[in-house]
CSV table of C-alpha atoms in Angstrom, one decimal:
chain,number,residue,atom,x,y,z
M,1,UNK,CA,0.0,0.0,0.0
M,2,UNK,CA,1.1,3.5,-0.6
M,3,UNK,CA,0.2,7.1,-0.3
M,4,UNK,CA,0.1,9.6,-3.2
M,5,UNK,CA,-1.1,13.1,-2.7
M,6,UNK,CA,-1.4,14.7,-6.1
M,7,UNK,CA,-4.6,16.7,-5.6
M,8,UNK,CA,-6.4,18.5,-8.4
M,9,UNK,CA,-9.1,21.0,-7.7
M,10,UNK,CA,-12.6,20.0,-8.5
M,11,UNK,CA,-15.9,21.5,-7.4
M,12,UNK,CA,-19.3,19.8,-7.9
M,13,UNK,CA,-22.0,22.1,-9.1
M,14,UNK,CA,-25.1,22.2,-6.9
M,15,UNK,CA,-28.4,20.7,-8.1
M,16,UNK,CA,-31.4,23.0,-8.4
M,17,UNK,CA,-34.8,21.4,-8.3
M,18,UNK,CA,-38.2,22.2,-6.8
M,19,UNK,CA,-39.9,20.5,-3.8
M,20,UNK,CA,-42.2,17.6,-4.3
M,21,UNK,CA,-45.9,18.6,-4.6
M,22,UNK,CA,-48.4,17.4,-2.0
M,23,UNK,CA,-50.1,15.2,-4.6
M,24,UNK,CA,-48.5,12.9,-7.2
M,25,UNK,CA,-47.3,14.4,-10.4
M,26,UNK,CA,-45.9,12.9,-13.6
M,27,UNK,CA,-42.3,12.0,-13.4
M,28,UNK,CA,-40.1,14.8,-14.8
M,29,UNK,CA,-37.1,12.6,-15.6
M,30,UNK,CA,-37.1,13.2,-19.3
M,31,UNK,CA,-34.3,15.7,-18.9
M,32,UNK,CA,-31.1,13.6,-18.5
M,33,UNK,CA,-28.4,14.4,-15.9
M,34,UNK,CA,-25.9,16.9,-17.2
M,35,UNK,CA,-23.2,14.5,-18.3
M,36,UNK,CA,-22.2,12.7,-21.4
M,37,UNK,CA,-23.7,9.4,-22.4
M,38,UNK,CA,-20.6,7.4,-21.3
M,39,UNK,CA,-20.9,9.0,-17.8
M,40,UNK,CA,-24.7,9.0,-17.5
M,41,UNK,CA,-26.7,6.2,-15.7
M,42,UNK,CA,-30.4,6.0,-16.1
M,43,UNK,CA,-31.8,2.6,-14.8
M,44,UNK,CA,-35.4,1.6,-14.3
M,45,UNK,CA,-35.6,-1.5,-12.1
M,46,UNK,CA,-38.3,-4.2,-12.5
M,47,UNK,CA,-40.6,-2.7,-9.9
M,48,UNK,CA,-40.6,0.6,-11.7
M,49,UNK,CA,-38.1,2.4,-9.5
M,50,UNK,CA,-35.7,4.6,-11.4
M,51,UNK,CA,-32.2,5.8,-10.5
M,52,UNK,CA,-30.4,8.5,-12.4
M,53,UNK,CA,-26.9,9.9,-11.8
M,54,UNK,CA,-23.6,10.9,-13.4
M,55,UNK,CA,-20.2,9.3,-12.7
M,56,UNK,CA,-16.6,10.3,-13.1
M,57,UNK,CA,-13.2,8.7,-12.3
M,58,UNK,CA,-11.4,11.4,-10.2
M,59,UNK,CA,-7.7,11.3,-9.9
M,60,UNK,CA,-7.8,11.3,-6.1
M,61,UNK,CA,-11.1,9.7,-4.9
M,62,UNK,CA,-11.6,7.3,-7.8
M,63,UNK,CA,-15.3,6.6,-8.7
M,64,UNK,CA,-17.4,9.7,-7.8
M,65,UNK,CA,-21.1,9.9,-8.3
M,66,UNK,CA,-23.1,13.2,-8.7
M,67,UNK,CA,-26.7,14.3,-9.3
M,68,UNK,CA,-28.1,11.1,-7.8
M,69,UNK,CA,-31.9,11.1,-8.2
M,70,UNK,CA,-34.5,8.5,-7.2
M,71,UNK,CA,-37.9,8.2,-8.7
M,72,UNK,CA,-40.2,5.7,-6.9
M,73,UNK,CA,-42.8,3.8,-8.9
M,74,UNK,CA,-45.6,6.2,-9.9
M,75,UNK,CA,-43.9,9.1,-8.1
M,76,UNK,CA,-41.9,12.1,-8.9
M,77,UNK,CA,-38.0,12.4,-9.0
M,78,UNK,CA,-36.4,13.2,-5.7
M,79,UNK,CA,-32.8,14.4,-5.8
M,80,UNK,CA,-30.8,12.7,-3.0
M,81,UNK,CA,-27.0,13.3,-3.4
M,82,UNK,CA,-25.1,16.1,-5.0
M,83,UNK,CA,-22.0,13.9,-4.8
M,84,UNK,CA,-20.7,10.7,-3.2
M,85,UNK,CA,-17.2,9.3,-3.1
M,86,UNK,CA,-14.6,7.5,-1.0
M,87,UNK,CA,-12.7,9.9,1.3
M,88,UNK,CA,-10.0,7.6,2.8
M,89,UNK,CA,-9.0,4.1,3.6
M,90,UNK,CA,-6.9,4.2,6.7
M,91,UNK,CA,-5.0,1.0,7.5
M,92,UNK,CA,-3.1,0.9,10.8
M,93,UNK,CA,-1.3,-2.3,11.8
M,94,UNK,CA,-1.7,-3.8,15.3
M,95,UNK,CA,2.0,-3.6,16.1
M,96,UNK,CA,1.8,0.2,15.7
M,97,UNK,CA,3.5,0.4,12.3
M,98,UNK,CA,2.9,0.8,9.4
M,99,UNK,CA,-0.1,3.1,9.3
M,100,UNK,CA,-1.2,3.6,5.7
M,101,UNK,CA,-3.6,6.1,4.1
M,102,UNK,CA,-4.5,4.4,0.9
M,103,UNK,CA,-6.4,7.1,-0.9
M,104,UNK,CA,-4.1,9.5,-2.7
M,105,UNK,CA,-4.6,8.7,-6.4
M,106,UNK,CA,-7.2,6.0,-6.8
M,107,UNK,CA,-8.0,7.3,-10.3
M,108,UNK,CA,-4.5,6.2,-11.5
M,109,UNK,CA,-4.8,2.8,-9.7
M,110,UNK,CA,-8.0,1.6,-11.5
M,111,UNK,CA,-8.0,-2.0,-12.4
M,112,UNK,CA,-9.4,-2.4,-15.9
M,113,UNK,CA,-12.6,-4.4,-15.7
M,114,UNK,CA,-13.4,-7.5,-17.8
M,115,UNK,CA,-16.8,-9.0,-18.7
M,116,UNK,CA,-16.2,-11.5,-15.8
M,117,UNK,CA,-16.1,-8.5,-13.4
M,118,UNK,CA,-19.4,-7.2,-14.7
M,119,UNK,CA,-21.8,-10.1,-15.3
M,120,UNK,CA,-24.8,-9.1,-17.2
M,121,UNK,CA,-23.9,-5.5,-17.1
M,122,UNK,CA,-22.1,-2.8,-19.0
M,123,UNK,CA,-18.5,-1.8,-18.7
M,124,UNK,CA,-18.0,2.0,-19.0
M,125,UNK,CA,-14.5,2.8,-20.4
M,126,UNK,CA,-13.4,-0.4,-18.6
M,127,UNK,CA,-13.4,1.6,-15.4
M,128,UNK,CA,-16.9,1.2,-14.0
M,129,UNK,CA,-19.4,-1.7,-14.1
M,130,UNK,CA,-23.0,-0.7,-14.3
M,131,UNK,CA,-25.2,-3.7,-13.7
M,132,UNK,CA,-28.3,-5.0,-11.9
M,133,UNK,CA,-28.7,-8.1,-9.7
M,134,UNK,CA,-31.1,-9.9,-7.4
M,135,UNK,CA,-31.1,-8.6,-3.8
M,136,UNK,CA,-33.3,-11.2,-2.2
M,137,UNK,CA,-36.8,-10.9,-0.8
M,138,UNK,CA,-38.5,-7.5,-1.2
M,139,UNK,CA,-41.2,-8.8,1.1
M,140,UNK,CA,-43.1,-12.0,2.1
M,141,UNK,CA,-46.5,-12.2,3.7
M,142,UNK,CA,-48.2,-15.4,4.6
M,143,UNK,CA,-51.8,-15.9,3.5
M,144,UNK,CA,-52.7,-17.7,6.7
M,145,UNK,CA,-54.0,-20.7,4.9
M,146,UNK,CA,-55.4,-18.8,1.9
M,147,UNK,CA,-52.9,-19.2,-1.1
M,148,UNK,CA,-54.7,-16.4,-2.8
M,149,UNK,CA,-53.7,-14.0,-0.1
M,150,UNK,CA,-50.0,-15.0,0.1
M,151,UNK,CA,-47.6,-12.3,-1.1
M,152,UNK,CA,-43.9,-12.6,-2.0
M,153,UNK,CA,-41.6,-10.6,-4.2
M,154,UNK,CA,-37.9,-10.7,-5.0
M,155,UNK,CA,-36.1,-7.3,-5.3
M,156,UNK,CA,-33.3,-6.1,-7.5
M,157,UNK,CA,-30.6,-3.5,-7.2
M,158,UNK,CA,-28.4,-1.3,-9.4
M,159,UNK,CA,-24.7,-1.6,-8.8
M,160,UNK,CA,-22.0,0.9,-9.7
M,161,UNK,CA,-18.6,-0.9,-9.2
M,162,UNK,CA,-15.0,0.0,-9.6
M,163,UNK,CA,-11.7,-1.7,-8.5
M,164,UNK,CA,-8.3,-0.4,-7.5
M,165,UNK,CA,-4.9,-1.9,-7.0
M,166,UNK,CA,-3.2,-0.3,-4.0
M,167,UNK,CA,0.0,-2.1,-3.1
M,168,UNK,CA,-0.8,-5.8,-2.4
M,169,UNK,CA,-4.5,-5.0,-1.8
M,170,UNK,CA,-7.2,-4.8,-4.4
M,171,UNK,CA,-10.2,-2.8,-3.3
M,172,UNK,CA,-13.6,-3.3,-4.9
M,173,UNK,CA,-15.8,-0.3,-4.3
M,174,UNK,CA,-19.6,-0.5,-4.8
M,175,UNK,CA,-22.5,1.9,-4.6
M,176,UNK,CA,-25.6,-0.2,-4.5
M,177,UNK,CA,-29.0,1.3,-5.3
M,178,UNK,CA,-32.0,-0.7,-4.3
M,179,UNK,CA,-35.5,-0.8,-5.9
M,180,UNK,CA,-36.8,0.2,-2.5
M,181,UNK,CA,-34.9,3.5,-2.6
M,182,UNK,CA,-32.0,2.4,-0.4
M,183,UNK,CA,-28.3,3.1,-1.0
M,184,UNK,CA,-25.5,0.9,0.3
M,185,UNK,CA,-21.9,2.1,-0.1
M,186,UNK,CA,-19.4,-0.6,0.6
M,187,UNK,CA,-15.8,-1.6,0.0
M,188,UNK,CA,-14.4,-5.1,-0.4
M,189,UNK,CA,-10.7,-5.8,0.3
M,190,UNK,CA,-9.1,-8.6,-1.7
M,191,UNK,CA,-5.9,-9.3,-3.6
M,192,UNK,CA,-3.1,-10.6,-1.3
M,193,UNK,CA,-2.0,-10.5,2.3
M,194,UNK,CA,1.0,-8.3,3.0
M,195,UNK,CA,3.3,-11.2,3.7
M,196,UNK,CA,4.7,-9.5,6.8
M,197,UNK,CA,5.8,-11.6,9.8
M,198,UNK,CA,5.0,-10.6,13.3
M,199,UNK,CA,4.9,-12.1,16.8
M,200,UNK,CA,1.9,-14.1,18.0
M,201,UNK,CA,0.9,-11.0,20.1
M,202,UNK,CA,0.0,-9.1,16.9
M,203,UNK,CA,-0.9,-11.8,14.4
M,204,UNK,CA,-2.3,-15.2,13.4
M,205,UNK,CA,-0.4,-18.3,12.2
M,206,UNK,CA,-0.6,-18.7,8.5
M,207,UNK,CA,0.7,-21.7,6.6
M,208,UNK,CA,2.2,-24.9,7.9
M,209,UNK,CA,2.9,-24.9,11.7
M,210,UNK,CA,3.4,-21.8,13.7
M,211,UNK,CA,6.4,-20.1,12.1
M,212,UNK,CA,4.8,-17.3,10.2
M,213,UNK,CA,2.3,-15.0,11.9
M,214,UNK,CA,0.5,-12.6,9.5
M,215,UNK,CA,-0.1,-9.3,11.2
M,216,UNK,CA,-3.6,-8.2,12.0
M,217,UNK,CA,-4.7,-4.7,11.0
M,218,UNK,CA,-7.7,-2.4,10.6
M,219,UNK,CA,-9.4,-1.0,7.6
M,220,UNK,CA,-11.1,2.3,8.5
M,221,UNK,CA,-13.0,3.4,5.4
M,222,UNK,CA,-14.4,6.9,5.1
M,223,UNK,CA,-17.1,8.1,2.6
M,224,UNK,CA,-18.0,11.7,1.8
M,225,UNK,CA,-21.7,12.2,1.1
M,226,UNK,CA,-23.0,15.6,0.0
M,227,UNK,CA,-26.8,15.3,0.5
M,228,UNK,CA,-29.2,17.5,-1.5
M,229,UNK,CA,-32.8,16.5,-1.0
M,230,UNK,CA,-34.5,18.6,-3.7
M,231,UNK,CA,-31.7,21.2,-3.4
M,232,UNK,CA,-29.3,22.3,-0.7
M,233,UNK,CA,-31.2,25.1,1.0
M,234,UNK,CA,-33.2,23.4,3.7
M,235,UNK,CA,-31.5,20.0,4.5
M,236,UNK,CA,-31.0,19.2,8.2
M,237,UNK,CA,-29.2,16.4,9.9
M,238,UNK,CA,-31.0,14.8,12.9
M,239,UNK,CA,-29.7,12.2,15.4
M,240,UNK,CA,-32.1,9.7,16.9
M,241,UNK,CA,-31.6,7.7,20.2
M,242,UNK,CA,-33.8,5.3,22.0
M,243,UNK,CA,-32.7,5.1,25.6
M,244,UNK,CA,-34.1,2.5,27.9
M,245,UNK,CA,-31.5,-0.3,28.3
M,246,UNK,CA,-32.6,-2.8,31.0
M,247,UNK,CA,-36.0,-1.2,31.2
M,248,UNK,CA,-39.4,-2.1,29.8
M,249,UNK,CA,-39.9,1.2,28.1
M,250,UNK,CA,-37.9,3.1,25.4
M,251,UNK,CA,-38.3,6.7,24.6
M,252,UNK,CA,-37.4,8.6,21.4
M,253,UNK,CA,-34.8,11.4,21.7
M,254,UNK,CA,-34.1,13.6,18.7
M,255,UNK,CA,-31.1,15.9,18.4
M,256,UNK,CA,-30.9,18.4,15.6
M,257,UNK,CA,-27.3,18.8,14.5
M,258,UNK,CA,-27.4,22.5,13.7
M,259,UNK,CA,-23.6,22.8,14.0
M,260,UNK,CA,-20.7,20.8,12.8
M,261,UNK,CA,-20.5,17.6,14.8
M,262,UNK,CA,-18.5,14.5,15.4
M,263,UNK,CA,-20.9,11.6,16.4
M,264,UNK,CA,-20.3,8.1,17.6
M,265,UNK,CA,-22.4,5.0,16.8
M,266,UNK,CA,-24.3,3.4,19.6
M,267,UNK,CA,-27.0,0.7,19.8
M,268,UNK,CA,-30.3,2.0,18.4
M,269,UNK,CA,-28.7,5.2,17.3
M,270,UNK,CA,-29.2,6.4,13.7
M,271,UNK,CA,-29.2,9.7,11.8
M,272,UNK,CA,-31.3,11.1,9.0
M,273,UNK,CA,-31.0,13.9,6.5
M,274,UNK,CA,-34.3,15.6,6.1
M,275,UNK,CA,-35.8,18.4,4.1
M,276,UNK,CA,-38.7,19.6,6.3
M,277,UNK,CA,-40.5,21.3,3.3
M,278,UNK,CA,-40.4,18.3,0.9
M,279,UNK,CA,-43.2,16.0,1.9
M,280,UNK,CA,-44.8,12.8,0.7
M,281,UNK,CA,-48.6,12.5,0.1
M,282,UNK,CA,-49.1,11.8,3.8
M,283,UNK,CA,-47.5,15.2,4.4
M,284,UNK,CA,-44.5,13.7,6.2
M,285,UNK,CA,-41.1,15.2,5.6
M,286,UNK,CA,-38.9,13.3,3.1
M,287,UNK,CA,-35.6,12.0,4.5
M,288,UNK,CA,-32.9,9.4,4.2
M,289,UNK,CA,-31.8,7.4,7.3
M,290,UNK,CA,-28.1,6.5,7.9
M,291,UNK,CA,-27.4,3.4,9.8
M,292,UNK,CA,-23.7,2.7,10.7
M,293,UNK,CA,-24.0,-0.1,13.3
M,294,UNK,CA,-21.7,-2.6,11.5
M,295,UNK,CA,-18.4,-1.0,12.4
M,296,UNK,CA,-15.5,-2.1,14.6
M,297,UNK,CA,-15.2,1.5,15.9
M,298,UNK,CA,-11.4,1.7,15.8
M,299,UNK,CA,-10.1,4.5,18.0
M,300,UNK,CA,-6.5,5.6,17.3
M,301,UNK,CA,-4.0,7.7,19.2
M,302,UNK,CA,-3.9,11.5,19.6
M,303,UNK,CA,-2.5,12.1,16.2
M,304,UNK,CA,-5.3,10.1,14.6
M,305,UNK,CA,-8.3,11.9,16.1
M,306,UNK,CA,-10.1,11.5,12.9
M,307,UNK,CA,-10.8,7.9,14.0
M,308,UNK,CA,-12.6,9.1,17.2
M,309,UNK,CA,-16.0,9.3,15.6
M,310,UNK,CA,-18.2,7.2,13.3
M,311,UNK,CA,-20.1,10.0,11.6
M,312,UNK,CA,-19.2,13.7,11.0
M,313,UNK,CA,-21.5,16.4,9.9
M,314,UNK,CA,-19.8,19.5,8.3
M,315,UNK,CA,-20.8,22.6,6.4
M,316,UNK,CA,-20.1,22.2,2.7
M,317,UNK,CA,-16.7,23.4,1.5
M,318,UNK,CA,-15.4,22.4,-1.9
M,319,UNK,CA,-11.8,22.0,-0.6
M,320,UNK,CA,-12.8,19.6,2.2
M,321,UNK,CA,-12.4,16.5,0.0
M,322,UNK,CA,-10.6,13.8,2.0
M,323,UNK,CA,-11.0,12.6,5.6
M,324,UNK,CA,-7.2,12.5,6.1
M,325,UNK,CA,-4.2,14.0,4.3
M,326,UNK,CA,-6.5,16.6,2.7
M,327,UNK,CA,-3.8,18.6,0.9
M,328,UNK,CA,-6.1,21.5,-0.3
M,329,UNK,CA,-4.3,24.6,1.2
M,330,UNK,CA,-7.5,26.5,1.9
M,331,UNK,CA,-8.8,23.8,4.2
M,332,UNK,CA,-7.8,21.7,7.2
M,333,UNK,CA,-6.0,18.4,6.9
M,334,UNK,CA,-8.5,16.0,8.3
M,335,UNK,CA,-12.2,15.6,9.0
M,336,UNK,CA,-11.9,16.0,12.8
M,337,UNK,CA,-10.5,19.5,12.2
M,338,UNK,CA,-13.4,20.4,9.8
M,339,UNK,CA,-15.8,20.1,12.7
M,340,UNK,CA,-15.1,23.4,14.5
M,341,UNK,CA,-18.7,24.3,15.5
M,342,UNK,CA,-19.6,26.2,12.4
M,343,UNK,CA,-23.3,26.5,11.7
M,344,UNK,CA,-24.5,23.9,9.1
M,345,UNK,CA,-26.6,25.2,6.3
M,346,UNK,CA,-25.6,22.8,3.5
M,347,UNK,CA,-24.6,19.5,5.3
M,348,UNK,CA,-21.9,17.1,4.2
M,349,UNK,CA,-21.9,13.7,6.0
M,350,UNK,CA,-18.7,11.7,6.5
M,351,UNK,CA,-19.2,8.1,7.5
M,352,UNK,CA,-16.4,6.0,9.0
M,353,UNK,CA,-16.8,2.2,9.0
M,354,UNK,CA,-14.1,0.1,10.6
M,355,UNK,CA,-13.2,-3.6,10.1
M,356,UNK,CA,-10.5,-5.4,12.1
M,357,UNK,CA,-8.8,-8.0,9.8
M,358,UNK,CA,-7.4,-10.9,11.7
M,359,UNK,CA,-5.8,-13.1,8.9
M,360,UNK,CA,-6.7,-16.8,8.6
M,361,UNK,CA,-5.6,-19.7,6.5
M,362,UNK,CA,-8.5,-19.1,4.1
M,363,UNK,CA,-6.9,-15.7,3.2
M,364,UNK,CA,-4.3,-17.6,1.1
M,365,UNK,CA,-3.7,-15.9,-2.3
M,366,UNK,CA,-5.9,-14.7,-3.9
M,367,UNK,CA,-7.5,-13.5,-0.7
M,368,UNK,CA,-11.4,-13.8,-0.5
M,369,UNK,CA,-13.2,-10.4,-0.4
M,370,UNK,CA,-14.1,-9.1,3.0
M,371,UNK,CA,-16.7,-6.3,2.9
M,372,UNK,CA,-17.5,-3.3,5.0
M,373,UNK,CA,-20.1,-0.6,4.5
M,374,UNK,CA,-23.3,1.0,5.8
M,375,UNK,CA,-26.9,1.6,4.7
M,376,UNK,CA,-28.9,4.6,3.7
M,377,UNK,CA,-32.7,4.0,3.8
M,378,UNK,CA,-35.5,6.1,2.5
M,379,UNK,CA,-37.7,7.3,5.4
M,380,UNK,CA,-41.2,8.7,4.3
M,381,UNK,CA,-40.1,9.2,0.7
M,382,UNK,CA,-43.2,7.3,-0.4
M,383,UNK,CA,-46.4,7.2,1.6
M,384,UNK,CA,-46.8,3.4,1.0
M,385,UNK,CA,-44.8,0.3,0.2
M,386,UNK,CA,-42.5,1.5,-2.7
M,387,UNK,CA,-43.3,-1.8,-4.6
M,388,UNK,CA,-47.0,-1.0,-4.6
M,389,UNK,CA,-46.9,2.8,-4.8
M,390,UNK,CA,-49.1,4.3,-7.6
């Protein structure tokens, strides 16, 4: 693994769209996203849900999505994200060294994709795979003895995939868009183990006997998500907690994050980005929920304070691009320093997901993929089941 810091300035233009009406209106998605055909994605899934977006391969962050819009079946387009990209892959080893920051020039580390990497899909410039695949049950309801009342449906998802060779690791990066309106960013690490030898205190025996101990390490993956729910002017980030451990009752506690914040994952804690003026036909505000419970919550030393939180909320600044080693001279170096209490009017959400990799014999070359990521779920975007919405 290596670190390259050859930053090039890039600013993503803000989307400008109008709020959803209170009653359904015809979908206005005939106007394509403002990008060339090679970089435009417009996919309608089998249940009628439609995803539209632009993509580009940035020198630093690699695959970057912009102008992401979701149209539920029978509904109107809802813009969700102005941009989404990886912001860092921090890899500290258990013995204390080395401590890699693997994002520096992912765009120049792209692994050219083959048809085998993109089954049933389309390779764009051999850099990105655009495909769809089954995602399991969308729902299942028993008919309680009446076969005519039984309901079951399989769901599908749109996948945007790219891969990068960083030292001995290959990273497979996916943005997965469900037919239920969900978004799942995730990264899979594969390729080869480092081949380093350490003591039993810091590793696991690999190979014959107990002569070689492969060192354990963490992968702390950061994503940068610039939410724009029908424009940037009203979006708010809220934190939800449900205290009541070891009691019969649980209460709901809402905290509005009006200023830049570093937040930590806890059981039953989640966040949402909401536009209070964009409402579904039940007149409930449209939002997207962020759940980051599948994280190892690595906490590093004082000079790695960026690892001390699992979600950061910051005010949009074009030069705040990476979670660490941000080399833009106009901005601070790491995401923990971006959160200085500034009032948030146009929120950017940074999500940190940790995975502690303890090697095993099964990781022999080529190493099977181990995945880490989080989930973004629509909350009140439609007033009914998105598979049955009309």
